[in-house]
PDB file of C-alpha atoms in Angstrom:
ATOM      1  CA  ALA E   1       1.957  21.298  -5.953  1.00  0.00           C
ATOM      2  CA  GLY E   2       5.294  21.000  -7.716  1.00  0.00           C
ATOM      3  CA  PHE E   3       7.925  18.605  -6.370  1.00  0.00           C
ATOM      4  CA  PRO E   4      11.551  19.643  -6.959  1.00  0.00           C
ATOM      5  CA  ALA E   5      14.108  16.969  -7.840  1.00  0.00           C
ATOM      6  CA  GLY E   6      15.367  16.869  -4.264  1.00  0.00           C
ATOM      7  CA  VAL E   7      11.980  15.758  -2.937  1.00  0.00           C
ATOM      8  CA  ASN E   8      10.295  12.417  -3.602  1.00  0.00           C
ATOM      9  CA  ALA E   9       6.985  13.090  -5.370  1.00  0.00           C
ATOM     10  CA  SER E  10       4.723  11.614  -2.707  1.00  0.00           C
ATOM     11  CA  ILE E  11       2.848  12.828   0.345  1.00  0.00           C
ATOM     12  CA  SER E  12       1.820  11.173   3.611  1.00  0.00           C
ATOM     13  CA  TYR E  13      -0.559  12.396   6.284  1.00  0.00           C
ATOM     14  CA  TRP E  14      -2.162  11.044   9.433  1.00  0.00           C
ATOM     15  CA  ASP E  15      -5.454   9.108   9.214  1.00  0.00           C
ATOM     16  CA  ASP E  16      -6.813   9.490  12.729  1.00  0.00           C
ATOM     17  CA  VAL E  17      -9.728   7.055  12.216  1.00  0.00           C
ATOM     18  CA  ASN E  18      -7.423   4.134  11.411  1.00  0.00           C
ATOM     19  CA  GLN E  19      -4.440   5.429  13.406  1.00  0.00           C
ATOM     20  CA  THR E  20      -2.107   5.051  10.440  1.00  0.00           C
ATOM     21  CA  TYR E  21      -0.739   7.135   7.561  1.00  0.00           C
ATOM     22  CA  ALA E  22      -2.544   7.823   4.285  1.00  0.00           C
ATOM     23  CA  VAL E  23      -0.286   8.130   1.250  1.00  0.00           C
ATOM     24  CA  TRP E  24      -0.337   9.389  -2.352  1.00  0.00           C
ATOM     25  CA  ALA E  25       2.051   9.173  -5.320  1.00  0.00           C
ATOM     26  CA  ALA E  26       1.475   9.572  -9.082  1.00  0.00           C
ATOM     27  CA  GLY E  27      -2.316   9.327  -8.873  1.00  0.00           C
ATOM     28  CA  VAL E  28      -2.360   6.391  -6.457  1.00  0.00           C
ATOM     29  CA  GLY E  29      -3.742   6.685  -2.934  1.00  0.00           C
ATOM     30  CA  SER E  30      -5.408   9.558  -1.064  1.00  0.00           C
ATOM     31  CA  GLN E  31      -4.627  12.722  -3.011  1.00  0.00           C
ATOM     32  CA  TYR E  32      -6.760  15.337  -1.248  1.00  0.00           C
ATOM     33  CA  ILE E  33      -5.563  16.608   2.120  1.00  0.00           C
ATOM     34  CA  PRO E  34      -8.400  17.612   4.468  1.00  0.00           C
ATOM     35  CA  PRO E  35      -8.630  21.284   5.493  1.00  0.00           C
ATOM     36  CA  THR E  36      -6.257  22.470   8.253  1.00  0.00           C
ATOM     37  CA  GLN E  37      -4.306  19.195   8.168  1.00  0.00           C
ATOM     38  CA  GLY E  38      -0.570  19.123   7.599  1.00  0.00           C
ATOM     39  CA  PHE E  39       1.290  16.603   5.467  1.00  0.00           C
ATOM     40  CA  MET E  40       4.776  15.167   5.158  1.00  0.00           C
ATOM     41  CA  VAL E  41       7.172  14.818   2.246  1.00  0.00           C
ATOM     42  CA  GLU E  42      10.534  13.084   2.003  1.00  0.00           C
ATOM     43  CA  VAL E  43      13.716  14.699   0.748  1.00  0.00           C
ATOM     44  CA  ASN E  44      16.305  12.621  -1.092  1.00  0.00           C
ATOM     45  CA  THR E  45      19.093  15.216  -1.209  1.00  0.00           C
ATOM     46  CA  ALA E  46      20.411  17.493   1.533  1.00  0.00           C
ATOM     47  CA  GLY E  47      19.608  21.173   1.177  1.00  0.00           C
ATOM     48  CA  SER E  48      16.643  23.501   0.753  1.00  0.00           C
ATOM     49  CA  HIS E  49      13.901  22.294  -1.597  1.00  0.00           C
ATOM     50  CA  PRO E  50      10.884  24.644  -1.616  1.00  0.00           C
ATOM     51  CA  ILE E  51       7.566  23.087  -2.636  1.00  0.00           C
ATOM     52  CA  ALA E  52       5.265  25.481  -4.474  1.00  0.00           C
ATOM     53  CA  VAL E  53       1.572  25.271  -3.573  1.00  0.00           C
ATOM     54  CA  ALA E  54      -0.507  27.699  -5.628  1.00  0.00           C
ATOM     55  CA  ASN E  55      -4.046  28.928  -4.993  1.00  0.00           C
ATOM     56  CA  SER E  56      -5.141  26.799  -7.947  1.00  0.00           C
ATOM     57  CA  ASP E  57      -4.081  23.697  -5.984  1.00  0.00           C
ATOM     58  CA  ARG E  58      -6.810  24.342  -3.420  1.00  0.00           C
ATOM     59  CA  THR E  59     -10.040  22.318  -3.674  1.00  0.00           C
ATOM     60  CA  HIS E  60     -13.108  21.422  -1.646  1.00  0.00           C
ATOM     61  CA  MET E  61     -12.621  17.772  -2.570  1.00  0.00           C
ATOM     62  CA  GLY E  62     -11.429  15.800   0.439  1.00  0.00           C
ATOM     63  CA  ALA E  63     -13.256  17.941   2.986  1.00  0.00           C
ATOM     64  CA  ALA E  64     -15.599  15.055   3.777  1.00  0.00           C
ATOM     65  CA  MET E  65     -14.536  12.215   1.458  1.00  0.00           C
ATOM     66  CA  PHE E  66     -11.766  11.290  -0.924  1.00  0.00           C
ATOM     67  CA  TYR E  67     -11.823  11.128  -4.713  1.00  0.00           C
ATOM     68  CA  LYS E  68      -9.243   9.879  -7.158  1.00  0.00           C
ATOM     69  CA  GLN E  69      -8.860   9.398 -10.869  1.00  0.00           C
ATOM     70  CA  GLU E  70      -9.000   5.905 -12.336  1.00  0.00           C
ATOM     71  CA  VAL E  71      -5.571   4.250 -12.392  1.00  0.00           C
ATOM     72  CA  ASN E  72      -4.968   1.181 -14.533  1.00  0.00           C
ATOM     73  CA  ASP E  73      -3.088  -1.928 -13.390  1.00  0.00           C
ATOM     74  CA  LEU E  74      -3.553  -1.097  -9.708  1.00  0.00           C
ATOM     75  CA  VAL E  75      -4.304  -3.394  -6.782  1.00  0.00           C
ATOM     76  CA  THR E  76      -5.248  -1.858  -3.441  1.00  0.00           C
ATOM     77  CA  LEU E  77      -4.951  -4.309  -0.548  1.00  0.00           C
ATOM     78  CA  GLN E  78      -6.402  -3.636   2.882  1.00  0.00           C
ATOM     79  CA  ALA E  79      -5.628  -5.320   6.196  1.00  0.00           C
ATOM     80  CA  SER E  80      -8.171  -4.894   8.984  1.00  0.00           C
ATOM     81  CA  GLY E  81      -8.463  -5.966  12.601  1.00  0.00           C
ATOM     82  CA  ASN E  82      -8.755  -4.579  16.139  1.00  0.00           C
ATOM     83  CA  GLY E  83     -11.071  -1.881  14.754  1.00  0.00           C
ATOM     84  CA  TYR E  84      -8.401  -0.431  12.419  1.00  0.00           C
ATOM     85  CA  ALA E  85      -7.540  -0.764   8.726  1.00  0.00           C
ATOM     86  CA  ASP E  86      -4.412  -0.148   6.677  1.00  0.00           C
ATOM     87  CA  LYS E  87      -3.754  -0.139   2.913  1.00  0.00           C
ATOM     88  CA  THR E  88      -0.928  -0.878   0.538  1.00  0.00           C
ATOM     89  CA  TYR E  89      -0.851  -0.306  -3.226  1.00  0.00           C
ATOM     90  CA  ILE E  90       0.768  -2.384  -5.982  1.00  0.00           C
ATOM     91  CA  ARG E  91       0.864  -0.798  -9.421  1.00  0.00           C
ATOM     92  CA  PHE E  92       2.258  -2.071 -12.723  1.00  0.00           C
ATOM     93  CA  HIS E  93       3.613   0.774 -14.841  1.00  0.00           C
ATOM     94  CA  ASP E  94       5.784   0.649 -17.970  1.00  0.00           C
ATOM     95  CA  GLU E  95       7.856   3.649 -16.863  1.00  0.00           C
ATOM     96  CA  ALA E  96       8.510   2.306 -13.357  1.00  0.00           C
ATOM     97  CA  THR E  97      11.578   0.287 -12.429  1.00  0.00           C
ATOM     98  CA  ALA E  98      11.972  -2.679 -10.102  1.00  0.00           C
ATOM     99  CA  GLY E  99      13.755  -0.371  -7.639  1.00  0.00           C
ATOM    100  CA  PHE E 100      12.571   2.760  -5.825  1.00  0.00           C
ATOM    101  CA  ASP E 101      11.186   5.463  -8.135  1.00  0.00           C
ATOM    102  CA  ARG E 102      10.856   8.915  -6.562  1.00  0.00           C
ATOM    103  CA  VAL E 103       7.881   9.769  -8.811  1.00  0.00           C
ATOM    104  CA  TYR E 104       5.853   6.538  -8.598  1.00  0.00           C
ATOM    105  CA  ASP E 105       6.739   4.925  -5.247  1.00  0.00           C
ATOM    106  CA  ALA E 106       6.105   6.018  -1.666  1.00  0.00           C
ATOM    107  CA  HIS E 107       7.738   4.834   1.531  1.00  0.00           C
ATOM    108  CA  LYS E 108       5.669   3.289   4.309  1.00  0.00           C
ATOM    109  CA  LEU E 109       5.347   5.159   7.589  1.00  0.00           C
ATOM    110  CA  ILE E 110       4.616   2.686  10.392  1.00  0.00           C
ATOM    111  CA  SER E 111       1.962   3.627  12.947  1.00  0.00           C
ATOM    112  CA  SER E 112       2.966   3.737  16.601  1.00  0.00           C
ATOM    113  CA  THR E 113      -0.593   3.016  17.814  1.00  0.00           C
ATOM    114  CA  SER E 114      -0.898  -0.375  19.516  1.00  0.00           C
ATOM    115  CA  GLY E 115      -2.883  -3.060  17.687  1.00  0.00           C
ATOM    116  CA  VAL E 116      -2.944  -1.385  14.266  1.00  0.00           C
ATOM    117  CA  PRO E 117      -2.419  -3.829  11.356  1.00  0.00           C
ATOM    118  CA  GLN E 118       0.265  -2.723   8.887  1.00  0.00           C
ATOM    119  CA  ILE E 119       0.820  -4.115   5.372  1.00  0.00           C
ATOM    120  CA  TYR E 120       3.492  -3.078   2.905  1.00  0.00           C
ATOM    121  CA  THR E 121       5.764  -4.389   0.164  1.00  0.00           C
ATOM    122  CA  THR E 122       9.541  -4.353   0.078  1.00  0.00           C
ATOM    123  CA  ILE E 123      12.054  -3.891  -2.751  1.00  0.00           C
ATOM    124  CA  GLU E 124      15.825  -3.713  -2.385  1.00  0.00           C
ATOM    125  CA  GLY E 125      15.515  -2.937   1.317  1.00  0.00           C
ATOM    126  CA  GLU E 126      12.909  -0.197   0.770  1.00  0.00           C
ATOM    127  CA  VAL E 127       9.648  -0.450   2.766  1.00  0.00           C
ATOM    128  CA  LEU E 128       6.850   0.806   0.525  1.00  0.00           C
ATOM    129  CA  ALA E 129       3.228   1.866   0.911  1.00  0.00           C
ATOM    130  CA  ILE E 130       2.964   2.396  -2.873  1.00  0.00           C
ATOM    131  CA  ASN E 131       4.997   0.062  -5.063  1.00  0.00           C
ATOM    132  CA  ALA E 132       5.027   0.779  -8.800  1.00  0.00           C
ATOM    133  CA  LEU E 133       7.012  -1.680 -10.888  1.00  0.00           C
ATOM    134  CA  PRO E 134       7.011  -3.382 -14.276  1.00  0.00           C
ATOM    135  CA  ALA E 135       4.545  -6.267 -14.655  1.00  0.00           C
ATOM    136  CA  THR E 136       5.767  -9.195 -12.551  1.00  0.00           C
ATOM    137  CA  PRO E 137       4.189 -12.507 -11.528  1.00  0.00           C
ATOM    138  CA  ILE E 138       4.931 -12.314  -7.766  1.00  0.00           C
ATOM    139  CA  VAL E 139       5.191  -9.412  -5.330  1.00  0.00           C
ATOM    140  CA  PRO E 140       6.294 -10.129  -1.721  1.00  0.00           C
ATOM    141  CA  MET E 141       4.108  -8.487   0.925  1.00  0.00           C
ATOM    142  CA  ALA E 142       4.709  -8.041   4.642  1.00  0.00           C
ATOM    143  CA  PHE E 143       2.293  -7.844   7.572  1.00  0.00           C
ATOM    144  CA  VAL E 144       3.021  -6.687  11.092  1.00  0.00           C
ATOM    145  CA  SER E 145       1.198  -5.630  14.245  1.00  0.00           C
ATOM    146  CA  ASP E 146       2.357  -5.200  17.815  1.00  0.00           C
ATOM    147  CA  ALA E 147      -0.709  -7.136  19.022  1.00  0.00           C
ATOM    148  CA  SER E 148      -1.694 -10.721  18.280  1.00  0.00           C
ATOM    149  CA  GLY E 149      -5.189 -11.428  16.992  1.00  0.00           C
ATOM    150  CA  GLU E 150      -7.363 -12.204  13.997  1.00  0.00           C
ATOM    151  CA  PHE E 151      -6.889 -10.070  10.899  1.00  0.00           C
ATOM    152  CA  THR E 152      -8.371  -9.980   7.389  1.00  0.00           C
ATOM    153  CA  ILE E 153      -6.732  -9.077   4.090  1.00  0.00           C
ATOM    154  CA  GLU E 154      -8.866  -8.134   1.094  1.00  0.00           C
ATOM    155  CA  ALA E 155      -8.471  -6.485  -2.294  1.00  0.00           C
ATOM    156  CA  ILE E 156     -10.636  -3.373  -2.313  1.00  0.00           C
ATOM    157  CA  GLU E 157      -9.531  -2.364  -5.829  1.00  0.00           C
ATOM    158  CA  THR E 158      -8.210  -4.665  -8.559  1.00  0.00           C
ATOM    159  CA  SER E 159      -8.459  -2.716 -11.868  1.00  0.00           C
ATOM    160  CA  GLU E 160      -8.623  -5.176 -14.754  1.00  0.00           C
ATOM    161  CA  PHE E 161      -6.378  -7.915 -13.330  1.00  0.00           C
ATOM    162  CA  ALA E 162      -7.404 -11.463 -14.240  1.00  0.00           C
ATOM    163  CA  ASN E 163      -5.516 -13.035 -11.324  1.00  0.00           C
ATOM    164  CA  VAL E 164      -4.783 -11.731  -7.827  1.00  0.00           C
ATOM    165  CA  VAL E 165      -3.967 -14.598  -5.456  1.00  0.00           C
ATOM    166  CA  LEU E 166      -2.719 -14.153  -1.908  1.00  0.00           C
ATOM    167  CA  GLU E 167      -0.391 -16.878  -0.635  1.00  0.00           C
ATOM    168  CA  ASP E 168       0.191 -17.264   3.096  1.00  0.00           C
ATOM    169  CA  ARG E 169       3.729 -18.632   3.156  1.00  0.00           C
ATOM    170  CA  MET E 170       3.352 -19.761   6.775  1.00  0.00           C
ATOM    171  CA  THR E 171       0.241 -21.925   6.262  1.00  0.00           C
ATOM    172  CA  GLY E 172       0.452 -22.575   2.507  1.00  0.00           C
ATOM    173  CA  GLU E 173      -3.083 -21.261   2.020  1.00  0.00           C
ATOM    174  CA  GLN E 174      -3.951 -19.550  -1.275  1.00  0.00           C
ATOM    175  CA  THR E 175      -6.877 -17.125  -1.615  1.00  0.00           C
ATOM    176  CA  ASP E 176      -8.350 -15.660  -4.795  1.00  0.00           C
ATOM    177  CA  LEU E 177      -8.699 -12.011  -3.773  1.00  0.00           C
ATOM    178  CA  LEU E 178     -10.886 -11.279  -6.807  1.00  0.00           C
ATOM    179  CA  THR E 179     -13.673 -13.344  -5.246  1.00  0.00           C
ATOM    180  CA  GLY E 180     -12.881 -13.602  -1.531  1.00  0.00           C
ATOM    181  CA  THR E 181     -10.999 -12.365   1.516  1.00  0.00           C
ATOM    182  CA  TYR E 182      -8.407 -14.029   3.738  1.00  0.00           C
ATOM    183  CA  THR E 183      -8.761 -14.134   7.537  1.00  0.00           C
ATOM    184  CA  PHE E 184      -5.835 -15.431   9.578  1.00  0.00           C
ATOM    185  CA  ASN E 185      -4.524 -15.656  13.102  1.00  0.00           C
ATOM    186  CA  TYR E 186      -1.437 -13.581  13.775  1.00  0.00           C
ATOM    187  CA  ASN E 187       1.110 -13.838  16.572  1.00  0.00           C
ATOM    188  CA  VAL E 188       3.569 -11.030  17.255  1.00  0.00           C
ATOM    189  CA  ASN E 189       6.406 -13.524  16.789  1.00  0.00           C
ATOM    190  CA  ASP E 190       5.311 -14.496  13.258  1.00  0.00           C
ATOM    191  CA  ASP E 191       7.611 -13.768  10.325  1.00  0.00           C
ATOM    192  CA  VAL E 192       6.929 -10.269   8.984  1.00  0.00           C
ATOM    193  CA  ASP E 193       7.587 -11.322   5.366  1.00  0.00           C
ATOM    194  CA  ARG E 194       4.641 -13.724   5.376  1.00  0.00           C
ATOM    195  CA  PHE E 195       2.816 -13.229   2.070  1.00  0.00           C
ATOM    196  CA  PHE E 196       3.179 -13.407  -1.696  1.00  0.00           C
ATOM    197  CA  VAL E 197       0.734 -11.706  -4.064  1.00  0.00           C
ATOM    198  CA  HIS E 198       0.520 -13.676  -7.322  1.00  0.00           C
ATOM    199  CA  PHE E 199      -0.666 -12.121 -10.579  1.00  0.00           C
ATOM    200  CA  THR E 200      -0.553 -15.315 -12.666  1.00  0.00           C
ATOM    201  CA  PRO E 201      -2.692 -18.471 -12.341  1.00  0.00           C
ATOM    202  CA  LEU E 202      -1.688 -20.967  -9.658  1.00  0.00           C
ATOM    203  CA  GLY E 203      -2.368 -24.638  -9.216  1.00  0.00           C
ATOM    204  CA  THR E 204      -3.768 -26.185  -6.062  1.00  0.00           C
ATOM    205  CA  PRO E 205      -1.794 -25.643  -2.852  1.00  0.00           C
ATOM    206  CA  GLU E 206      -0.736 -29.306  -2.972  1.00  0.00           C
ATOM    207  CA  LEU E 207       0.700 -28.947  -6.463  1.00  0.00           C
ATOM    208  CA  SER E 208       2.411 -25.702  -5.522  1.00  0.00           C
ATOM    209  CA  ALA E 209       3.998 -27.411  -2.522  1.00  0.00           C
ATOM    210  CA  ASN E 210       5.229 -30.265  -4.654  1.00  0.00           C
TER     211      ASN E 210
END
């Protein structure tokens, strides 16, 4: 499909299994929309902005499972708990900016289903499901749910990164997501902006605190 300038070049659609929204932008995320399912786009300018979908855009891929092309410098993080899972994507790209890019970034749509874990990153007040930006050592990440409980964060895709460390700013714990996962207790009153994702080597938590 072709995206006119008045429409951000991303799509979102409902993932009924996890009761949250799947997202795609610039090769990142879930590109293939299952048969008979609608999708959403976001306009950035008032007016009429037709999106052309040709017969050649149709495919059997995505009818039962999802495929995607390899994307370099991409980390896919997943939060799971209460029987649901949610993803967020961090991508380093030379053509991306530190702000919102209509071609590379995608806004986060928050699920209204109770108990669903939600993770996302934020830049300049924008809440993002896909965050493409120039290489940077630290990316803030948020977590929220309307139900307390035990949740796990893991990296399910890490490309060729040498360092991906999750820092829990509330407890001070640091987890190497290239080799492990992080399970934590969450209370609905906890700070939403709880995590940092580090892409450079870190010392011990004690040294970091000092």
